[in-house]
Each structure stands twice: as C-alpha cells, then as structure tokens.
Short mmCIF file of C-alpha atoms and ligand atoms in Angstrom, two decimals:
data_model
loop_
_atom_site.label_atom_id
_atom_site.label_comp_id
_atom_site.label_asym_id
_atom_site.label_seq_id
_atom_site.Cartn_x
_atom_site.Cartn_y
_atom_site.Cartn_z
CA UNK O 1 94.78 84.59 111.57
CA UNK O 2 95.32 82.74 108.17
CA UNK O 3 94.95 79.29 108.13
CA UNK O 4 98.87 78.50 106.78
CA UNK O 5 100.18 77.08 104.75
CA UNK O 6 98.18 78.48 102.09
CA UNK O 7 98.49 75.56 99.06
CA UNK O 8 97.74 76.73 95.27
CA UNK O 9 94.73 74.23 95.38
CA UNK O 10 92.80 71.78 97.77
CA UNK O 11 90.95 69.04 96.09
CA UNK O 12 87.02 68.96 96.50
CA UNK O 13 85.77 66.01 98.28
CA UNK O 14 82.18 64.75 99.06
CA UNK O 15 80.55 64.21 102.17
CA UNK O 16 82.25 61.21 103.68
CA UNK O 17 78.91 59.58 104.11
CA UNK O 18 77.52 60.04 100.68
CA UNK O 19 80.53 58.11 99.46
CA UNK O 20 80.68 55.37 101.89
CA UNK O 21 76.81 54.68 100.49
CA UNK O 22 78.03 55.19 96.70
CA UNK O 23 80.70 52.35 97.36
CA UNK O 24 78.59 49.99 99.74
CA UNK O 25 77.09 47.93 96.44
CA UNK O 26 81.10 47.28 95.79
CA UNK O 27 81.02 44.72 98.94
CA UNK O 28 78.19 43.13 97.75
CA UNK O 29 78.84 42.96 94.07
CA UNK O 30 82.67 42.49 94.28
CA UNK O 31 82.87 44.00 90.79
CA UNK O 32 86.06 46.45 91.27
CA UNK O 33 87.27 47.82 87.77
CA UNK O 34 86.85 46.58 84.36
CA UNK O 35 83.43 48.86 83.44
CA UNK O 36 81.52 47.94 86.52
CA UNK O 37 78.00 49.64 87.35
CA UNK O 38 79.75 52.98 88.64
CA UNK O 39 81.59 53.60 85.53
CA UNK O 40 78.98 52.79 83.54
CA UNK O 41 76.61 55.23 85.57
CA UNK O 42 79.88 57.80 85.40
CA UNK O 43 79.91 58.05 81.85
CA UNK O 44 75.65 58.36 81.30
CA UNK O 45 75.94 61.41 84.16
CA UNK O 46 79.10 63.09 82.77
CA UNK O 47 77.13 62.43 78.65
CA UNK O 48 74.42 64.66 80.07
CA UNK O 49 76.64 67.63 82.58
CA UNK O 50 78.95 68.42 79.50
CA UNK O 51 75.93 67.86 76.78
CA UNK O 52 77.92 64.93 74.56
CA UNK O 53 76.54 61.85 72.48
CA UNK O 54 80.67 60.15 72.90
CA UNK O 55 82.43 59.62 76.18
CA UNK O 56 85.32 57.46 77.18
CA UNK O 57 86.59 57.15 80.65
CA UNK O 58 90.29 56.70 81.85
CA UNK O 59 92.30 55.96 84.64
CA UNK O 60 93.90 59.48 84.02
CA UNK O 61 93.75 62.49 81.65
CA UNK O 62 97.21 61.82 80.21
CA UNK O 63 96.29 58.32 78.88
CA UNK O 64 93.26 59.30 77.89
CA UNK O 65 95.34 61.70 75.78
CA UNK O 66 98.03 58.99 74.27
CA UNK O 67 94.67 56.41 73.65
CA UNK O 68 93.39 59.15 71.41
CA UNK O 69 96.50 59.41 69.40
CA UNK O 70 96.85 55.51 69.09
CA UNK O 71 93.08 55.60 68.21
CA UNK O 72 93.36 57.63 65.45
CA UNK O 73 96.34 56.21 64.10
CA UNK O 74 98.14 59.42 63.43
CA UNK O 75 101.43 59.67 61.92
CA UNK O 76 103.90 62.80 61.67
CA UNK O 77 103.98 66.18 63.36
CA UNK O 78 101.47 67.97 65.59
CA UNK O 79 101.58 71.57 66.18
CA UNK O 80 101.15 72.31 69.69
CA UNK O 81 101.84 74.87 72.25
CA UNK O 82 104.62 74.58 74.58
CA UNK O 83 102.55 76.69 77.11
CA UNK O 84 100.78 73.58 78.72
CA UNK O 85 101.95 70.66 81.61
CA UNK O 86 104.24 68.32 80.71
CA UNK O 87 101.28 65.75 79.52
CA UNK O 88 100.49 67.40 76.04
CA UNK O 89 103.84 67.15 74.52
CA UNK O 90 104.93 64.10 76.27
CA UNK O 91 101.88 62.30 75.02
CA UNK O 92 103.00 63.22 71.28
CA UNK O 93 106.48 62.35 71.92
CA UNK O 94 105.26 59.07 73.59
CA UNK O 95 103.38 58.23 70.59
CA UNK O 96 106.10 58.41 68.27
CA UNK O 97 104.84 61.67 67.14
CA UNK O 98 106.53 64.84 66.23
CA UNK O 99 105.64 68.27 68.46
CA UNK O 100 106.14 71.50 66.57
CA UNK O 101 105.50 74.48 68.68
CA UNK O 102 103.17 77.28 67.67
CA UNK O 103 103.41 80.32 69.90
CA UNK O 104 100.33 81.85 71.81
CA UNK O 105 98.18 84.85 72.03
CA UNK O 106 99.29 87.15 74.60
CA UNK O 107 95.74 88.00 75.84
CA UNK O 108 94.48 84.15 76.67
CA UNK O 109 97.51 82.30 76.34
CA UNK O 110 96.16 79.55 74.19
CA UNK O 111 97.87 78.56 70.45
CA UNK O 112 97.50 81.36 68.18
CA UNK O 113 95.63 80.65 64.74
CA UNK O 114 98.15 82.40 62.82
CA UNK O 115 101.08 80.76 64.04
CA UNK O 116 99.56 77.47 63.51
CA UNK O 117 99.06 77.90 60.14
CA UNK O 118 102.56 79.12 59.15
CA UNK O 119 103.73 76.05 60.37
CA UNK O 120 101.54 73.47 58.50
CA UNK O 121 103.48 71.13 56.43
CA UNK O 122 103.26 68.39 54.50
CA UNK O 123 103.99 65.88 57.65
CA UNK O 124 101.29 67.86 59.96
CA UNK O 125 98.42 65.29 60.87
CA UNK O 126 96.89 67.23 63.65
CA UNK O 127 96.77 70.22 65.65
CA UNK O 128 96.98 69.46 69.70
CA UNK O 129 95.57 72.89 71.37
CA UNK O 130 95.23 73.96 75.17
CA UNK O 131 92.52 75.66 76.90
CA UNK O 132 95.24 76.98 78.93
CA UNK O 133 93.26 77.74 82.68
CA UNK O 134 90.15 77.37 80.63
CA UNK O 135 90.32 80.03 78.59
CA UNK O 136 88.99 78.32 75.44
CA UNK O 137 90.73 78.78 72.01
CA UNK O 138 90.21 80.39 68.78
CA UNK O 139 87.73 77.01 67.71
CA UNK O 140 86.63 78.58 64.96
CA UNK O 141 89.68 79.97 63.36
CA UNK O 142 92.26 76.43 64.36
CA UNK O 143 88.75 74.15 62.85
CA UNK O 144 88.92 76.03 59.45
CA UNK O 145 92.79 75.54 58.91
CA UNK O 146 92.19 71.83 60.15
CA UNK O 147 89.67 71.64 57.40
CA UNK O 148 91.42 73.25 54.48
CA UNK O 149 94.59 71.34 55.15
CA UNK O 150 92.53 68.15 56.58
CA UNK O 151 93.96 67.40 60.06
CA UNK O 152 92.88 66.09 63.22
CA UNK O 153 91.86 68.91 66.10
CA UNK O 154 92.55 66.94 69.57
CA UNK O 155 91.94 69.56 72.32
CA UNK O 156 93.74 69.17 75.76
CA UNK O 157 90.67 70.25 77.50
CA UNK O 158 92.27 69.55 80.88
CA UNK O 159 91.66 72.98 82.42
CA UNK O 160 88.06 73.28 81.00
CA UNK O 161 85.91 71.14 82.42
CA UNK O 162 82.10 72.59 82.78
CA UNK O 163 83.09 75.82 80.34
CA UNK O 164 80.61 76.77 77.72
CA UNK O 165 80.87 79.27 75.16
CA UNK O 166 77.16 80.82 74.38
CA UNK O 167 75.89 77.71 75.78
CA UNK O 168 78.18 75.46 73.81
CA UNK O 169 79.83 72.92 75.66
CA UNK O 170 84.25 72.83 75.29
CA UNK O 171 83.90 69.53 75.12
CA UNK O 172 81.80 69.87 71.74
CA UNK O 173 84.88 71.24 69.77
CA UNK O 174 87.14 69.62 67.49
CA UNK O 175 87.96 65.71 66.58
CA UNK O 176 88.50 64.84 70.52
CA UNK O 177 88.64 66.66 73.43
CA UNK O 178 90.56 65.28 76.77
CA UNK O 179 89.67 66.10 79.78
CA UNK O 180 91.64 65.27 83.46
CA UNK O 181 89.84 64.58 86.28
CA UNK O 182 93.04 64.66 88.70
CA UNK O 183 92.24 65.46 92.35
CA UNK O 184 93.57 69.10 91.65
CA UNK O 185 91.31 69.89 88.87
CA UNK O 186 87.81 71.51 89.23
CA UNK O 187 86.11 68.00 88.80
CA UNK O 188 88.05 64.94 90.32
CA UNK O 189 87.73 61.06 90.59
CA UNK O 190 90.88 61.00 92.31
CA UNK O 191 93.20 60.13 89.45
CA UNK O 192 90.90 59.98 86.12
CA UNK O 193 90.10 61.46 82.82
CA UNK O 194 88.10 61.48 79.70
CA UNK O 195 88.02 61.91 75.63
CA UNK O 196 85.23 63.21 74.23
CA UNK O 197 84.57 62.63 70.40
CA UNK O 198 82.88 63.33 67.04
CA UNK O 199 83.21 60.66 65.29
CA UNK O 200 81.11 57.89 67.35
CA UNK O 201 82.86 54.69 66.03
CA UNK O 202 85.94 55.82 68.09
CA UNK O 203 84.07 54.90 70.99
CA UNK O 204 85.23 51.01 71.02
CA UNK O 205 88.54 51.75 69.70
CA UNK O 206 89.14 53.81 72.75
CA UNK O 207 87.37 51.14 75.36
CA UNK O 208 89.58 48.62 73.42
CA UNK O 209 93.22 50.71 73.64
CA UNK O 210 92.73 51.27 77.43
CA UNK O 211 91.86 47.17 77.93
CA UNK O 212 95.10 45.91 76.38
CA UNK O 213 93.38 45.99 72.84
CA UNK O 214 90.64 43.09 73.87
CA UNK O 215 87.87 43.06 71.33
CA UNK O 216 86.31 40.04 72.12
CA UNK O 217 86.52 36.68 74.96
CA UNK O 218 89.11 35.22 72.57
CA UNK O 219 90.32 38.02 70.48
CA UNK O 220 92.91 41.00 70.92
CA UNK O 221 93.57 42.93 68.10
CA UNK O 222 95.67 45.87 69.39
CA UNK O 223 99.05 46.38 71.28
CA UNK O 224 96.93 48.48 73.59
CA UNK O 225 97.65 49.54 77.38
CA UNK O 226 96.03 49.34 80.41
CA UNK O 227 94.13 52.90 81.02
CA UNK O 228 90.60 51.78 82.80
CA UNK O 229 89.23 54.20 85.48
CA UNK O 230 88.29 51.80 88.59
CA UNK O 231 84.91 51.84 90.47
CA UNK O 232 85.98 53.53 93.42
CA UNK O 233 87.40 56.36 91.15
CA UNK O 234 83.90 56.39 89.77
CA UNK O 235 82.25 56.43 92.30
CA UNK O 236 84.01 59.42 93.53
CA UNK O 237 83.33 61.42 90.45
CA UNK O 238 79.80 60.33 90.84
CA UNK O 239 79.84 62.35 94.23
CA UNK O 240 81.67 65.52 93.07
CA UNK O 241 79.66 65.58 90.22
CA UNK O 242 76.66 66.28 92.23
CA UNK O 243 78.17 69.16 93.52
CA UNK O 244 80.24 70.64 90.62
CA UNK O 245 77.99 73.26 90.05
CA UNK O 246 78.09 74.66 93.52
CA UNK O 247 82.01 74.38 93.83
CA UNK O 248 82.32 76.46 90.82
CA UNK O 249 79.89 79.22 92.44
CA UNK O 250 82.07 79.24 95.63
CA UNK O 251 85.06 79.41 93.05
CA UNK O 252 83.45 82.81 91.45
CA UNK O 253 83.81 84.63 94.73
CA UNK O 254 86.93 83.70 95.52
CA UNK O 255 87.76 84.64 91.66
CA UNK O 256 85.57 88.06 91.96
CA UNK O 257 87.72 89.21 95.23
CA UNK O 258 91.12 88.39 93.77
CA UNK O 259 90.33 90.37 90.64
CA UNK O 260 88.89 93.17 92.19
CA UNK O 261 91.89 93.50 94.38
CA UNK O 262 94.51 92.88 92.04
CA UNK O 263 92.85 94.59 89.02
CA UNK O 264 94.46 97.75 90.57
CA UNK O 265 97.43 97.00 90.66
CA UNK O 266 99.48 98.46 87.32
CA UNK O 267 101.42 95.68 85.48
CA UNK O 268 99.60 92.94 87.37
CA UNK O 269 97.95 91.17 84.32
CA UNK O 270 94.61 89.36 85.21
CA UNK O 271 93.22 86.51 82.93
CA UNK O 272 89.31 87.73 82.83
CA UNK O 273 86.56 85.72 81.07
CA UNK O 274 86.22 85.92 77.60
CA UNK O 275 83.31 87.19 76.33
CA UNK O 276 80.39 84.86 76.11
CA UNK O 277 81.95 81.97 78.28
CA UNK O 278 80.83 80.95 81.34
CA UNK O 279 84.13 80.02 82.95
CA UNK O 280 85.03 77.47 85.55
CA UNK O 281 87.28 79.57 87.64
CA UNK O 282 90.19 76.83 87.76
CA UNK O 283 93.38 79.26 88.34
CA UNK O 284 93.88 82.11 89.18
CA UNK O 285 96.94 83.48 87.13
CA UNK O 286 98.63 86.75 87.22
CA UNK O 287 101.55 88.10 84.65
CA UNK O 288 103.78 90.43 86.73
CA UNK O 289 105.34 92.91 83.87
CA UNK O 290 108.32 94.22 86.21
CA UNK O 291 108.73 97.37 84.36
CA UNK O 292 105.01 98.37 85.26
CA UNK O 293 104.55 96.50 88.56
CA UNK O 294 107.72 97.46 89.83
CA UNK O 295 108.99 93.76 90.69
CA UNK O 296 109.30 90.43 89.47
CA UNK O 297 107.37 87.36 89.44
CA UNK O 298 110.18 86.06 91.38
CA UNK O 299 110.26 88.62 94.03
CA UNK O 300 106.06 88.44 93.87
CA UNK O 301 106.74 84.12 94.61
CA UNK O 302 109.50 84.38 97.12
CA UNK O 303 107.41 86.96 99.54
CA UNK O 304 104.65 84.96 98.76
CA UNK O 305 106.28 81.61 100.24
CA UNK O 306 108.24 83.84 103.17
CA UNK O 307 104.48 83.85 104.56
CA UNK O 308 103.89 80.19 103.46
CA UNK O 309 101.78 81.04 100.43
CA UNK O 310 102.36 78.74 97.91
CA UNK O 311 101.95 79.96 94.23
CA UNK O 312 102.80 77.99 91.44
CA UNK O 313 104.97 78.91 88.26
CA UNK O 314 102.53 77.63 86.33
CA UNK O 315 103.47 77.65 83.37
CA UNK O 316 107.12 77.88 83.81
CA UNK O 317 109.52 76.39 81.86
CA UNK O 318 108.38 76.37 78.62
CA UNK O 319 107.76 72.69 77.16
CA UNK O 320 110.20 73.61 74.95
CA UNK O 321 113.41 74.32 77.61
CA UNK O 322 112.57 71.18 79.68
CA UNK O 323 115.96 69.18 80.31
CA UNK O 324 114.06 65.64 78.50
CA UNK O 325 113.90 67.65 75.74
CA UNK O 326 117.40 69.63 75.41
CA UNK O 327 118.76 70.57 71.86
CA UNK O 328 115.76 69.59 70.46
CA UNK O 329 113.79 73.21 70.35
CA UNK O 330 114.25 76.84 70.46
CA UNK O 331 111.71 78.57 72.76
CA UNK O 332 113.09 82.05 71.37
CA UNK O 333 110.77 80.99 68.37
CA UNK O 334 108.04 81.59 70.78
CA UNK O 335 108.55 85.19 71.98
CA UNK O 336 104.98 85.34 73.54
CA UNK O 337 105.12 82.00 75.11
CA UNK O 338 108.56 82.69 76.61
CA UNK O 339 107.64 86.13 77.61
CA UNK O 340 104.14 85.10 79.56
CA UNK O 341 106.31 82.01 81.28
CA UNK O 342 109.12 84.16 82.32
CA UNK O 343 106.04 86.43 84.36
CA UNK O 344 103.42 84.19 85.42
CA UNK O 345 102.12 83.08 88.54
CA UNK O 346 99.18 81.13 89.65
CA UNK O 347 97.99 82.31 93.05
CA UNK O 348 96.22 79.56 95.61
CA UNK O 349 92.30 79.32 94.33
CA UNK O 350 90.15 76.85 95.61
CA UNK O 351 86.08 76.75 96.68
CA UNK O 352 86.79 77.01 100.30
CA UNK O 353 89.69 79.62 100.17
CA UNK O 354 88.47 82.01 102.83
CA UNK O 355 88.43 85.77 101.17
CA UNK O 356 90.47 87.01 104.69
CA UNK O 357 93.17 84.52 103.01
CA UNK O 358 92.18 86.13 99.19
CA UNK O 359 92.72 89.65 101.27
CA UNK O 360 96.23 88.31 103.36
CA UNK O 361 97.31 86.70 99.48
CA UNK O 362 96.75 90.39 97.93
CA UNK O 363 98.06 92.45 100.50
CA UNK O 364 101.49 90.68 100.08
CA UNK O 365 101.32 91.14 96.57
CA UNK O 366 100.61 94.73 96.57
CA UNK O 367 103.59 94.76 99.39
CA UNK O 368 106.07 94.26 96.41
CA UNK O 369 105.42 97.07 94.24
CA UNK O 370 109.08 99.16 94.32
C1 LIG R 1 96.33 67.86 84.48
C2 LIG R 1 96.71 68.06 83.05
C3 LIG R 1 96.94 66.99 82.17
C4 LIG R 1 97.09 65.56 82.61
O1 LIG R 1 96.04 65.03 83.29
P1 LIG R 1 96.24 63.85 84.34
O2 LIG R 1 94.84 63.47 84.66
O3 LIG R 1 97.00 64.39 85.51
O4 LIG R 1 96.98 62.74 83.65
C5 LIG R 1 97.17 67.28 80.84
N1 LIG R 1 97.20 68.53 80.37
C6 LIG R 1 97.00 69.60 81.19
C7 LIG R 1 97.04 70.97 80.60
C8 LIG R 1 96.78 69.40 82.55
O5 LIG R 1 96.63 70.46 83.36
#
C-alpha cells in the first residue's frame, strides 16, 4: 500500500542527534543571530560546495533577492520571465523597479536570448533570469547582450542549487546569483537563502542592507532591512549540507524511474538534463499536450488528487495574469510561456519517495490517456 497522502515534496532533515550537538555551543555561548559562529562556519562550507570567492547569507531567498537590487542601486526596467514563483517579479516590483516580460524557450523553459534582446531599451538596467527547475539558461548568449548593452545579469538561482555545467558551478554566472534555501528546496536551513557575486566589494553592502544599513558601532548609512539568517537556521544548513550530495543521489533514482515510465507516454513532455550539466533533480515536471496525450493537465491533476497525490501547477498562472498585477500585462505576448503554464505539472519528487509510490504516481497518469 502507498503511504498517502503523497505531497509534491518532503523537506530533508538531519539526524535529530547531529543537530542537537550542532546547536549545543548556542546554550553556552548565548550568541543567537547577528553573524554568530554557525553562520560564519555556513558561509566558509557553502564558499567551498558551490566553488565561490563571494557569499552572503539571508534569512530567506526572496530578500536575498530585493538586497541585491538595493545593493546595486538599479534604476528602471528588468526583463524577466513571468515563468518563475511569485518572488522574482515581486522583488522588482518591490524595489521600485519595472518587470518587462521576455518569453521562454519551449525546450527548458528558462528566458529566451532572443526575446530578451528585442526588448532592451533605453530604461533596461538588468536582466533577472530563472533556472526554472534547474535547468540552467542560455549564460552565454543573455552575458553577451548584458555586455553589449551594459546591464546587470542577477540570476534567480533558486531551483539550482549544487548544478554545474562542465564542472562550472550556476552559482559562477552572471553579476549575482540568488539562491533559496527554503525547507522545500534541495538544500534547506529552514527558511534561508543566499547571493552569490562577482564583484567582491558587494560583499559589505549586502551584510550592511540585511542589518538595517549598520556600517559601523555609531554609524548607519542605509535605509536597509532586516534579512539576517539566525544560528539555528545555520546550523541546520550546516547538517543538510553534509548530506546534500547523497540526497541528490537518492533524488536520481527517483528521477530515473519517473522518466523511464513516463518517457512512453506520447504527449507527456519530460524536462531531461541538458547536456553537460549535472543536475540536482529538484522537480519533476511534465507538459501534458492534450491533443497527443489524450487529456489535460487538469484531468492528469484531478485523478491525481482523487488518490491523494498531490501535484503542483507549478508554474501556473503566469506572473503576468496574477490578480496583484491586473491590467498591467498581457501574457498573450508570451505564447510559449502561456502555452507551457496552461500544461504543466510537477509530480511529488523527493529523496525518500519510495519507487512503488513513483510506480502508483505513473500508473494513474497513464490511466488518463483517452
Ligand atoms: C523558492 C523560490 C524563491 C524564493 O525563495 P524563498 O527562500 O522562499 O524566499 C524565489 N524564486 C524561485 C524561483 C523560487 O522557487
């Protein structure tokens, strides 16, 4: 019997014990946020797993995201993707930036080069990509127009954590790269996140903007927020950290079964791993094209939950149709986008998903073909 319900994700914890002694020093040092000894320790381990000289820490991946904007002190529009979570365009909005949506590529879903450039303006100060279920963009094609027309390249890396592309680290590309470290991400610290950054004197700019814009015992020169990861938090990513590795190996399998299943299914699109990265195995998304599959997305979800499976409509609505945002864009500008929303699904996929569940998850699936 399946273990039900069936949730999209469960969140990776350590051993209880191993994080009961990470935390212990807390009751003897009584240091509880504010860069204590775990953060500290946090940022030299995560420097080394994802092969960076520039790391700041946050209390979560979407502040981390508006901190970077307020860093760099950007002004105007940013072309973005409205295939994302809520967190990429809200930080832009947030900031008292302009989004302009670029459609995506219909293969890996992330912001297509060409788009982008079509839309570059006098007004554009950056370019805000998504390695959408880390897949990882064109980097090579969105750096040269950044270059030619000199903008900013601040990757939501939120899906990507641990991918490399022939050995190269996604959290090497661009200006600044975000990454979340919410407790339904490959790597967690609970609630967390993190920027990672070329230039290296961003570093105390960001450590000031997420401590209220403190530079000094008797100084504060910013408007900044409050955005600091605690030690507990830290601690916790110190944990899963050690262990990473192995989750994503467990996630392969689980990965491996689905595809193998699914991938013979006509008109059930897969998202396989580009060539030359070594993914991370965060989602497990499937486009359901009706006309081939022989039923919706929506029929796929509702059987799906009639067995207590829960998939996610992930991404689904568009940025762009989202009520806080009415009047304000047209997502038929975005055919792709629109299209790959209207037929997406993300199916559970999690290290200790048990492959009878993969099987039970598939079987239902294949159950809806007309
Ligand atoms: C999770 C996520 C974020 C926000 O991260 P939090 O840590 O939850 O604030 C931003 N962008 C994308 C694409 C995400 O999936």
């Amino acid at each position: 019997m399946p273990t039900t319900p069936i949730l999209v994700t469960r969140s990776s914890m350590p051993p209880f014990e191993e994080y009961a002694a990470e935390i212990a020093p807390l009751w003897e040092s009584h240091w509880l946020t504010n860069m204590g000894e775990k953060h500290r320790r946090l940022e030299a381990d995560l420097r080394e797993f994802l092969g960076v000289d520039n790391i700041a820490l946050f209390v979560n991946g979407h502040s981390a995201l508006e901190c970077v904007l307020e860093a760099m002190g950007l002004r105007g529009k940013v072309i973005t993707t409205p295939y994302s979570f809520a967190s990429t365009t809200h930080a832009i909005v947030r900031k008292g930036l302009t989004p302009v949506f670029a459609d995506i590529r219909p293969d890996d879903y992330t912001l297509d080069p060409e788009r982008v450039e079509e839309l570059v303006d006098d007004e554009t100060c950056a370019i805000m990509p998504v390695h959408v279920y880390g897949n990882l963009c064109d980097v090579e094609a969105i750096g040269d127009i950044a270059r030619r027309h000199g903008l900013k390249v601040i990757y939501d890396a939120a899906h990507a954590f641990a991918v490399e592309r022939n050995g190269v680290s996604a959290a090497s590309f661009g200006d600044a790269s975000m990454f979340s470290f919410h407790a339904t991400k490959v790597f967690n610290t609970i609630e967390g996140g993190a920027v990672c950054f070329a230039d290296p004197s961003l570093k105390d700019l960001l450590d000031q903007w997420k401590n209220f814009g403190i530079t000094g015992t008797e100084s504060v020169e910013y408007v900044g927020g409050n955005a600091k990861m605690n030690e507990f938090c830290a601690a916790m990513g110190i944990c899963n950290l050690r262990h990473v590795r192995e989750e994503i190996a467990r996630r392969r399998v689980v990965a491996e079964r689905y595809w193998e299943r699914l991938g013979e299914l006509p008109g059930a699109r897969l998202s396989l791993p580009q060539p030359g990265v070594t993914p991370n195995y965060a989602y497990l998304p499937v486009v359901f094209e009706e006309d081939e599959f022989g039923a919706t997305r929506d029929e796929v979800y509702d059987a799906l939950m009639a067995r207590d499976i829960h998939p996610r409509k992930y991404f689904y609505p568009l940025i762009s149709d989202y009520a806080c945002y009415a009047g304000r864009f047209d997502s038929s500008a975005t055919p792709v986008a629109r299209h790959v929303a209207d037929r997406v699904l993300t199916l559970p996929m999690y290290a200790d998903l048990a492959l009878e569940d993969v099987d039970l998850i598939c079987d239902v699936v294949a159950g809806c073909r007309g």
